[in-house]
Every structure is written in structure tokens, then in C-alpha cells.
Coordinates of C-alpha atoms in Angstrom, one line a residue:
X263 CA 192.7 35.3 -138.3
X264 CA 191.1 31.9 -138.1
X265 CA 191.6 29.4 -135.2
X266 CA 193.8 26.7 -135.7
X267 CA 193.1 23.6 -137.2
X268 CA 191.3 21.0 -134.7
X269 CA 194.1 18.0 -133.6
X270 CA 192.9 14.5 -133.7
X271 CA 191.4 13.2 -130.3
X272 CA 194.1 10.7 -128.8
X273 CA 193.4 7.2 -128.9
X274 CA 193.4 5.3 -125.3
X275 CA 196.9 3.4 -126.1
X276 CA 198.6 7.0 -126.8
X277 CA 196.8 8.5 -123.9
X278 CA 197.9 5.4 -122.0
X279 CA 201.7 6.5 -122.9
X280 CA 201.3 9.6 -122.1
X281 CA 199.7 9.2 -118.5
X282 CA 202.8 6.9 -117.9
X283 CA 205.1 9.0 -119.3
X284 CA 203.5 11.8 -116.8
X285 CA 204.0 9.4 -113.5
X286 CA 207.5 9.5 -114.1
X287 CA 208.0 13.3 -114.8
X288 CA 205.9 14.4 -112.4
X289 CA 208.0 15.8 -110.1
X290 CA 207.4 19.1 -107.4
X291 CA 204.8 18.6 -105.7
X292 CA 201.1 19.6 -106.8
X293 CA 202.0 23.0 -108.3
X294 CA 204.8 21.8 -110.4
X295 CA 202.7 18.9 -111.3
X296 CA 199.6 21.0 -112.7
X297 CA 202.3 23.3 -114.5
X298 CA 203.5 19.5 -116.0
X299 CA 200.2 18.9 -117.2
X300 CA 199.3 22.5 -118.3
X301 CA 202.1 22.6 -120.2
X302 CA 201.9 19.1 -121.9
X303 CA 197.9 18.7 -122.1
X304 CA 197.1 22.7 -123.4
X305 CA 200.3 24.3 -125.0
X306 CA 201.5 21.3 -126.7
X307 CA 199.3 18.3 -127.0
X308 CA 196.3 20.5 -127.0
X309 CA 194.1 17.9 -125.7
X310 CA 192.1 20.4 -123.8
X311 CA 191.6 24.3 -124.1
X312 CA 192.5 26.5 -121.2
X313 CA 189.1 27.2 -120.1
X314 CA 188.3 23.6 -119.4
X315 CA 191.3 22.7 -118.2
X316 CA 190.9 25.6 -115.3
X317 CA 187.1 24.5 -114.5
X318 CA 188.4 20.7 -114.2
X319 CA 191.2 22.4 -111.7
X320 CA 188.5 24.7 -109.9
X321 CA 186.5 21.5 -108.8
X322 CA 189.6 19.8 -108.0
X323 CA 190.8 22.6 -105.7
X324 CA 187.7 22.5 -104.0
X325 CA 188.1 18.8 -102.9
X326 CA 189.8 16.8 -100.5
X327 CA 192.5 15.0 -101.5
X328 CA 195.7 15.1 -104.0
X329 CA 194.6 17.8 -106.6
X330 CA 196.9 17.3 -109.1
X331 CA 196.4 13.3 -109.2
X332 CA 192.1 14.3 -109.4
X333 CA 192.9 16.6 -112.2
X334 CA 194.6 13.9 -114.4
X335 CA 191.4 11.3 -113.2
X336 CA 189.3 14.1 -114.3
X337 CA 191.0 15.0 -118.1
X338 CA 191.8 11.1 -118.3
X339 CA 187.8 10.9 -117.6
X340 CA 186.6 13.2 -120.2
X341 CA 188.9 12.2 -123.0
X342 CA 187.8 8.2 -122.5
X343 CA 184.9 7.4 -119.8
X344 CA 185.5 5.7 -116.8
X345 CA 188.8 3.5 -118.0
X346 CA 190.5 6.8 -119.1
X347 CA 190.1 8.0 -115.7
X348 CA 191.5 5.0 -114.0
X349 CA 194.3 4.6 -116.1
X350 CA 195.2 8.3 -115.5
X351 CA 194.5 8.6 -111.8
X352 CA 196.3 5.4 -111.3
X353 CA 199.5 5.7 -113.6
X354 CA 200.0 8.7 -112.3
X355 CA 200.6 7.7 -108.7
X356 CA 202.3 3.9 -109.8
X357 CA 205.3 5.1 -110.4
X358 CA 206.3 6.8 -107.1
X359 CA 204.5 3.7 -105.5
X360 CA 207.1 1.6 -106.8
X361 CA 210.6 4.2 -106.5
X362 CA 209.4 5.0 -103.0
X363 CA 209.1 1.5 -101.8
X364 CA 212.6 0.7 -103.1
X365 CA 213.4 4.1 -101.3
X366 CA 211.7 3.4 -97.9
X367 CA 213.3 -0.1 -97.8
X368 CA 217.0 1.3 -98.1
X369 CA 216.2 3.9 -95.9
X370 CA 215.0 1.3 -92.8
X371 CA 217.9 -1.0 -93.6
X372 CA 220.5 0.7 -94.4
X373 CA 219.9 4.8 -93.6
X374 CA 220.0 7.9 -95.6
X375 CA 221.2 8.4 -99.3
X376 CA 223.7 11.2 -99.6
X377 CA 223.1 10.3 -103.7
X378 CA 219.5 11.2 -103.5
X379 CA 220.1 14.6 -102.0
X380 CA 222.6 15.4 -105.0
X381 CA 219.9 14.3 -107.6
X382 CA 217.6 16.4 -105.7
X383 CA 219.5 19.4 -105.7
X384 CA 219.3 19.5 -109.0
X385 CA 215.6 18.5 -108.9
X386 CA 214.5 21.4 -107.1
X387 CA 215.4 24.6 -108.8
X388 CA 214.3 23.0 -112.1
X389 CA 210.8 22.3 -110.5
X390 CA 211.3 25.7 -109.3
X391 CA 211.5 26.8 -112.9
X392 CA 208.3 24.5 -114.1
X393 CA 206.2 26.4 -111.3
X394 CA 207.5 29.7 -112.1
X395 CA 206.7 29.1 -116.0
X396 CA 202.9 27.8 -115.1
X397 CA 202.5 30.9 -112.8
X398 CA 203.3 33.5 -116.1
X399 CA 201.5 31.4 -118.5
X400 CA 198.2 30.9 -116.4
X401 CA 198.1 34.4 -115.0
X402 CA 198.4 36.0 -118.4
X403 CA 195.5 34.4 -119.8
X404 CA 193.2 34.3 -116.5
X405 CA 194.0 37.7 -115.4
X406 CA 192.3 39.6 -118.0
X407 CA 191.1 42.4 -115.7
X408 CA 192.6 44.6 -112.9
X409 CA 189.8 42.9 -110.4
X410 CA 191.2 39.7 -111.3
X411 CA 194.7 40.8 -110.7
X412 CA 193.1 41.7 -107.3
X413 CA 191.9 38.6 -106.3
X414 CA 195.2 37.1 -107.4
X415 CA 196.9 39.0 -105.1
X416 CA 194.7 38.8 -102.3
X417 CA 194.9 35.0 -102.6
X418 CA 198.9 35.5 -102.5
X419 CA 199.0 37.8 -99.2
X420 CA 196.1 36.0 -97.3
X421 CA 198.6 32.6 -97.7
X422 CA 201.7 34.0 -97.8
X423 CA 201.7 36.5 -95.6
X424 CA 198.4 36.3 -93.4
X425 CA 198.9 32.6 -93.5
X426 CA 194.8 31.8 -93.5
X427 CA 193.4 28.2 -94.1
X428 CA 193.6 27.6 -97.9
X429 CA 189.9 26.3 -97.9
X430 CA 189.0 29.5 -96.8
X431 CA 190.7 31.8 -99.5
X432 CA 189.2 29.1 -102.2
X433 CA 185.9 29.9 -100.6
X434 CA 186.3 33.5 -100.3
X435 CA 187.1 33.5 -103.6
X436 CA 183.9 31.7 -105.0
X437 CA 181.7 34.1 -102.4
X438 CA 183.1 36.7 -104.1
X439 CA 182.7 35.3 -107.9
X440 CA 179.2 34.6 -107.4
X441 CA 178.6 38.2 -106.0
X442 CA 180.5 39.4 -109.2
X443 CA 178.2 37.4 -111.4
X444 CA 175.2 39.7 -109.9
X445 CA 176.8 42.6 -110.0
X446 CA 179.5 42.7 -112.7
X447 CA 178.7 39.9 -115.1
X448 CA 180.9 41.2 -117.6
X449 CA 184.2 40.8 -115.2
X450 CA 183.4 37.8 -113.3
X451 CA 182.9 35.3 -116.8
X452 CA 185.0 33.0 -118.2
X453 CA 186.0 33.2 -121.9
X454 CA 183.2 33.5 -124.5
X455 CA 182.5 29.7 -125.6
X456 CA 183.9 29.4 -129.1
X457 CA 187.1 31.1 -128.1
X458 CA 189.3 28.1 -128.7
X459 CA 188.1 25.3 -131.1
X460 CA 191.7 23.7 -131.8
X461 CA 191.9 21.3 -128.8
X462 CA 190.1 18.1 -128.9
X463 CA 188.1 19.1 -126.0
X464 CA 187.5 22.9 -126.9
X465 CA 185.7 25.7 -125.4
X466 CA 182.3 25.2 -126.7
X467 CA 182.6 21.4 -127.2
X468 CA 179.5 19.7 -125.2
X469 CA 180.0 17.1 -122.6
X470 CA 180.4 13.8 -123.7
X471 CA 177.4 11.2 -123.6
X472 CA 179.4 9.8 -120.5
X473 CA 179.4 13.0 -118.7
X474 CA 175.6 13.5 -118.5
X475 CA 174.6 12.8 -115.0
X476 CA 171.9 10.6 -113.7
X477 CA 170.2 9.3 -110.9
X478 CA 171.3 5.7 -111.9
X479 CA 174.6 6.6 -112.6
X480 CA 175.1 8.5 -109.2
X481 CA 173.8 5.2 -107.4
X482 CA 176.2 2.9 -109.4
X483 CA 179.2 4.8 -108.7
X484 CA 178.8 5.5 -105.1
X485 CA 177.8 1.6 -104.6
X486 CA 181.0 0.6 -106.5
X487 CA 183.4 2.8 -105.2
X488 CA 182.2 2.3 -101.2
X489 CA 182.5 -1.5 -102.0
X490 CA 185.9 -0.8 -103.3
X491 CA 187.0 1.6 -100.3
X492 CA 185.0 -1.0 -97.4
X493 CA 185.6 -4.3 -99.3
X494 CA 189.8 -4.0 -98.2
X495 CA 188.9 -2.7 -94.6
X496 CA 187.0 -5.9 -93.8
X497 CA 189.3 -8.1 -95.5
X498 CA 192.5 -6.7 -93.2
X499 CA 190.1 -6.7 -90.1
X500 CA 189.3 -10.5 -90.4
X501 CA 192.8 -11.7 -91.6
X502 CA 194.5 -9.5 -88.9
X503 CA 191.9 -7.7 -86.3
X504 CA 191.0 -4.5 -85.8
X505 CA 193.9 -4.0 -83.1
X506 CA 196.3 -5.1 -86.1
X507 CA 198.6 -2.0 -87.3
X508 CA 197.2 -2.6 -90.7
X509 CA 193.6 -2.2 -89.8
X510 CA 194.5 1.1 -87.7
X511 CA 196.8 2.1 -90.9
X512 CA 193.7 1.6 -93.1
X513 CA 191.2 3.3 -90.9
X514 CA 193.8 6.3 -90.3
X515 CA 194.2 7.4 -94.0
X516 CA 190.9 6.6 -95.2
X517 CA 190.1 9.8 -92.5
X518 CA 193.0 11.7 -93.5
X519 CA 191.7 10.9 -97.1
X520 CA 188.8 13.0 -96.0
X521 CA 190.4 16.2 -94.3
X522 CA 193.2 16.9 -97.2
X523 CA 192.2 20.1 -97.8
X524 CA 194.9 22.7 -99.5
X525 CA 197.0 19.8 -100.2
X526 CA 200.0 17.9 -99.1
X527 CA 201.6 20.8 -97.1
X528 CA 198.0 21.6 -95.6
X529 CA 197.9 17.7 -94.2
X530 CA 201.5 16.8 -93.2
X531 CA 201.5 18.5 -89.7
X532 CA 198.3 16.6 -89.0
X533 CA 199.5 13.2 -90.3
X534 CA 203.1 14.1 -88.6
X535 CA 201.6 14.7 -85.3
X536 CA 198.9 11.6 -85.5
X537 CA 201.8 9.4 -86.5
X538 CA 204.7 10.0 -84.5
X539 CA 202.7 11.3 -81.3
X540 CA 199.5 9.4 -81.0
X541 CA 200.2 5.6 -83.1
X542 CA 204.2 6.3 -82.6
X543 CA 204.5 4.3 -86.0
X544 CA 207.7 6.4 -86.6
X545 CA 210.2 9.3 -84.7
X546 CA 209.6 12.6 -86.0
X547 CA 213.1 12.4 -87.8
X548 CA 211.8 9.8 -89.6
X549 CA 209.3 11.8 -90.5
X550 CA 210.7 14.5 -91.8
X551 CA 213.5 12.2 -93.8
X552 CA 210.3 10.4 -95.3
X553 CA 209.3 14.1 -97.0
X554 CA 212.6 14.4 -98.3
X555 CA 212.2 11.0 -100.1
X556 CA 209.0 11.8 -101.4
X557 CA 210.2 15.5 -102.9
X558 CA 212.8 13.5 -104.9
X559 CA 210.2 10.9 -106.4
X560 CA 207.6 11.9 -109.3
X561 CA 204.3 11.4 -108.1
X562 CA 202.2 13.5 -105.4
X563 CA 203.8 14.9 -102.6
X564 CA 201.3 13.4 -100.4
X565 CA 202.8 9.6 -101.1
X566 CA 205.2 10.2 -97.9
X567 CA 202.1 8.9 -96.2
X568 CA 203.1 5.6 -97.7
X569 CA 206.5 6.2 -96.2
X570 CA 204.9 6.6 -93.2
X571 CA 202.9 3.2 -94.0
X572 CA 205.7 1.6 -94.4
X573 CA 207.8 2.7 -91.5
X574 CA 204.7 1.4 -89.4
X575 CA 204.2 -2.0 -90.9
X576 CA 208.5 -2.6 -90.3
X577 CA 208.2 -1.8 -86.7
X578 CA 204.8 -3.1 -85.9
X579 CA 204.0 -6.4 -88.4
X580 CA 207.3 -7.9 -87.5
X581 CA 205.8 -11.3 -87.8
X582 CA 205.1 -10.6 -91.6
X583 CA 209.3 -9.3 -92.4
X584 CA 209.7 -7.1 -95.0
X585 CA 206.4 -8.1 -96.6
X586 CA 204.2 -6.2 -93.4
X587 CA 206.5 -3.2 -94.4
X588 CA 205.3 -3.4 -97.4
X589 CA 201.6 -4.3 -97.4
X590 CA 201.5 -1.4 -94.8
X591 CA 203.3 1.3 -97.5
X592 CA 200.2 -0.7 -100.0
X593 CA 197.5 0.3 -97.5
X594 CA 198.7 4.0 -96.7
X595 CA 198.1 4.6 -100.6
X596 CA 195.1 2.6 -101.6
X597 CA 193.3 4.1 -98.7
X598 CA 194.8 7.8 -99.4
X599 CA 194.0 7.4 -103.2
X600 CA 191.0 5.8 -103.4
X601 CA 188.1 8.3 -102.6
X602 CA 189.6 10.2 -105.3
X603 CA 187.9 8.1 -107.7
X604 CA 185.0 8.4 -106.1
X605 CA 185.0 12.9 -106.0
X606 CA 185.8 12.5 -109.7
X607 CA 183.3 9.8 -110.9
X608 CA 180.5 10.9 -108.6
X609 CA 180.8 14.6 -109.0
X610 CA 182.5 16.0 -112.4
X611 CA 179.4 15.1 -114.6
X612 CA 177.1 17.6 -112.5
X613 CA 180.5 19.9 -112.5
X614 CA 180.3 19.6 -116.4
X615 CA 177.0 20.9 -116.6
X616 CA 177.8 24.0 -114.6
X617 CA 179.7 25.7 -117.6
X618 CA 177.7 28.5 -118.9
X619 CA 175.8 28.8 -115.6
X620 CA 176.1 32.8 -114.5
X621 CA 176.9 32.4 -110.8
X622 CA 178.9 29.0 -111.3
X623 CA 181.1 30.9 -113.9
X624 CA 181.8 33.7 -111.7
X625 CA 182.7 31.6 -109.0
X626 CA 185.0 29.5 -111.4
X627 CA 186.3 32.8 -112.6
X628 CA 187.0 34.3 -109.2
X629 CA 188.8 30.7 -108.0
X630 CA 190.9 30.7 -111.2
X631 CA 192.0 34.4 -110.5
X632 CA 192.9 33.2 -107.0
X633 CA 194.7 29.6 -108.0
X634 CA 197.3 32.1 -109.5
X635 CA 197.5 33.5 -106.2
X636 CA 197.8 30.1 -104.6
X637 CA 200.4 29.0 -107.4
X638 CA 202.6 32.3 -106.9
X639 CA 202.8 31.7 -103.0
X640 CA 203.9 28.0 -103.5
X641 CA 206.5 29.6 -106.2
X642 CA 207.8 31.8 -103.8
X643 CA 207.7 29.6 -101.0
X644 CA 209.7 26.4 -103.0
X645 CA 212.1 29.9 -103.9
X646 CA 212.9 30.9 -100.7
X647 CA 213.4 27.1 -99.8
X648 CA 215.6 26.6 -103.3
X649 CA 217.2 29.3 -103.3
X650 CA 218.1 31.1 -100.2
X651 CA 220.6 28.8 -97.5
X652 CA 222.2 30.2 -94.0
X653 CA 225.2 31.3 -95.7
X654 CA 223.3 33.3 -98.6
X655 CA 221.7 32.6 -101.7
X656 CA 222.9 29.3 -103.6
X657 CA 224.2 30.1 -107.0
X658 CA 224.3 26.6 -108.2
X659 CA 220.4 26.5 -107.4
X660 CA 219.8 29.8 -108.9
X661 CA 221.9 29.4 -112.2
X662 CA 220.3 25.8 -112.7
X663 CA 216.5 27.6 -112.2
X664 CA 217.3 30.3 -114.6
X665 CA 218.6 27.8 -117.4
X666 CA 215.6 25.8 -117.0
X667 CA 213.4 28.5 -117.2
X668 CA 215.1 29.7 -120.4
X669 CA 214.8 26.5 -121.6
X670 CA 211.3 26.2 -121.2
X671 CA 209.7 29.9 -121.6
X672 CA 211.7 30.7 -124.3
X673 CA 213.8 27.7 -125.9
X674 CA 210.5 25.7 -125.8
X675 CA 212.3 22.5 -124.2
X676 CA 210.3 19.7 -123.3
X677 CA 210.3 19.3 -119.8
X678 CA 211.8 15.8 -119.6
X679 CA 215.3 16.5 -120.7
X680 CA 215.2 19.4 -118.7
X681 CA 214.5 17.6 -115.5
X682 CA 217.1 15.1 -116.4
X683 CA 219.9 17.3 -117.4
X684 CA 219.2 19.2 -113.6
X685 CA 219.6 15.9 -112.0
X686 CA 222.6 15.0 -113.6
X687 CA 224.1 18.5 -112.9
X688 CA 223.0 18.2 -109.1
X689 CA 224.5 14.3 -109.4
X690 CA 227.5 16.0 -111.4
X691 CA 228.2 18.7 -108.6
X692 CA 228.5 16.5 -105.6
X693 CA 230.8 13.9 -107.3
X694 CA 233.4 16.8 -108.5
X695 CA 233.3 18.0 -104.9
X696 CA 234.1 14.5 -103.8
X697 CA 230.9 13.3 -102.4
X698 CA 229.9 9.9 -102.3

């Protein structure tokens, strides 16, 4: 059977509209967001093939910082150079910046928001269905040999049962893949080039001109990125002084951006301890409430750091009024996400050159199998928190999750109506029960 016809590459304007849409529907933390991107970019739009998507994802999984944001930046960069990467990364985060800023102000000024919890009651099971769909689809394509099934199972057990650190699991899979590429190359390989010619960025599409590494490009990217990283830090120090909360936020979140291996759930204990106990920017209960607000908004779960920064400014930059809180949130967001662009623009050209290298391909194939176990681990973790309550199984959540899974997997519905319907179901349930 011949390959399906290739699709035309998206224009910059078309890609801009998609990345903006993605910013508004990217619920569910990194696993849900990667699932959404996989469905939209690989299955529906065919802007990138499965192996190229997983190759980019594997690199992003090795980096500090929010991997879903970096994956969007990587693919945007592949499609439309630096401008495409900037648009993809910024728009992936921007809607949640405004939504969470507004919710943070309402929370700080007026307390909790029960209707937000009602919306999330419907959103959470829908996100569970999105993650389950991605697990099935990626697993079906990535686990083509019993050894790969074993790696996925080992990664799941290591994370779920043994509680091993995420970086250790990924590093272990890479070592197995490097060795396996030498000992059993037929097993530890990515799909053959040319297997999928239907995507814009297909299996055998050579790296575009802007993806070719050079020393000049490396030095330029590094210099410009460091300027955008350190310039605002110096400006804040000159304006407010190094003892001010805004400067201390900039330094702290810059450090946090360097150690956030394993996603938001891995770094949150560190951030919570430092923000609550060391800096005393907010209380432990406020930190928990902030996590709930971040989970109800689109965008990376690590956006909870914006809430932390907002509350720090709310309490400790009172001379600026509400502007101090807003600046606190923006400082936290900027210094959390700025390094993401550095890692992608600096390293992605070299990663593109590794496709076809036997040893590195083996490592990437093993990491891909482990990623299936990682996604399954988060899916099970999410299911336990969504479907199981102290009173037993949450039948409402189970029903919404099942309906969303059928809509996505069997009926091939778009994610937007599924998410909107689930959120509406949660709000309707609260209203029918007589809640506010």
C-alpha cells in the first residue's frame, strides 16, 4: 500500500493560530499537554511524524524545566526557525499567565473560588482520558518488541512502586539503549527512515538549513540568551536593590529552572519548602491552594510558581500596591521559562544531527519505551487522585472519564469540545447540587 500524500507545510500564520489555541486547551500537566500535542501535531495535522516527535520529546525529557513547553518550542523552531520557536513557547504559556494572574488576585483579595473547583471536577477526568488515549497510541507505536515492553514496565515500576528519581530512570534507559545498540541493534533502533513520508517533517526529511549546528550560531545563541537572562536581573537589582523580594525571586527561580528535572511534580517539594519555610513568601496552605489554581488553568503545571511569585509580591512589595504582586508573578514566570529557550535553541541543532547514529538512536529508542512507562505512571497516579475518594469510587468522575475516552479514541472528537463539555458537566453538577 502506498504512503498517504504529503500535506502542505503550515504557514507561519496558521502555526501561530494553532500555538495560540494550544495555549488555551493545554490542561493536565506535562503528560496531558504532550498527549494533546501528539494528537494534534502527529495524528490530525501531520506536521511532524511519530519518530521525529518522539526524538524531540526524548531530548526535552532530558532537560531541566517543563518538557511540554520545550517540546512545543522545539517543534515550532523546526517548522519556522527561531521566530516559530519563540511563538510556540510563548503562546504555550501566555494564556495561563493572564488567567492565573487574575485568579491569583481574586484569591489574594477575596479567598477561595468554589466555582473553579467545580470546573476542575469535570476537567480532571477529561484530562485522564486524554492521557489514557496518548498512552495507548504512543505505546502501540513505540513498543514493537518484548524488550521495549520490558523497559516500559521497568520504568513504571521504578517510578510508581520504588519511587526512584525521574532523571535516574531516564538515564538508566539511555544506558540500556546504548549497550543494546551494540549487542542487539535490530531491537534498539528507531523506525527506518522513509517509513512515514506523509508528514510535513517526515521520518526522512533532512534537517532544515537553520537546524545545522555551527560554532558561530552556538556563540550567538548563548550570548543573546545570557543577555536576556541576566539583563533583567541586573535591572531589578539597580531599581530595587539585591535585598528586595523581586531580586530574590529572580535569583531563586533562576536556580529552580536549573534543577527542575522530572517535571513539576518533582520540583514542587523543593519550591514549596524554600518558598514557605526559607523565604516565608506564603503559607503552606496557600501553596496548596496555588497548586489547585494552577491545575485548573491551561498551560504547564509549573505555572504554580507564578502564584508563588504573586503572593511574595503581595506580601513583601506592598509599597508598589497590586503592581508589586503582578511584578512578582511576572518575575517568577520570566525566570522560570527563559532558560527553556536557551536549552532548545542551543542544543536542538546538535540533537537533529544525532538521528541515524546507531548508539544514540538506541538510547533514544530505549528512552522512548521508558517514556511510555512514565506516562502510564502519571496516568495511574492521576486516576487514583481523580477516581478514588475516601468514600469510594467517584462515579461522576468515572463516567466523565469514560465518555471522554470514547469520544477521543473511538469517535475521534477534537479535544476542545471534549474539554469544554467536561468542564460544563462539572459546573452543572455543582449548580444542581445547590452549590455557589
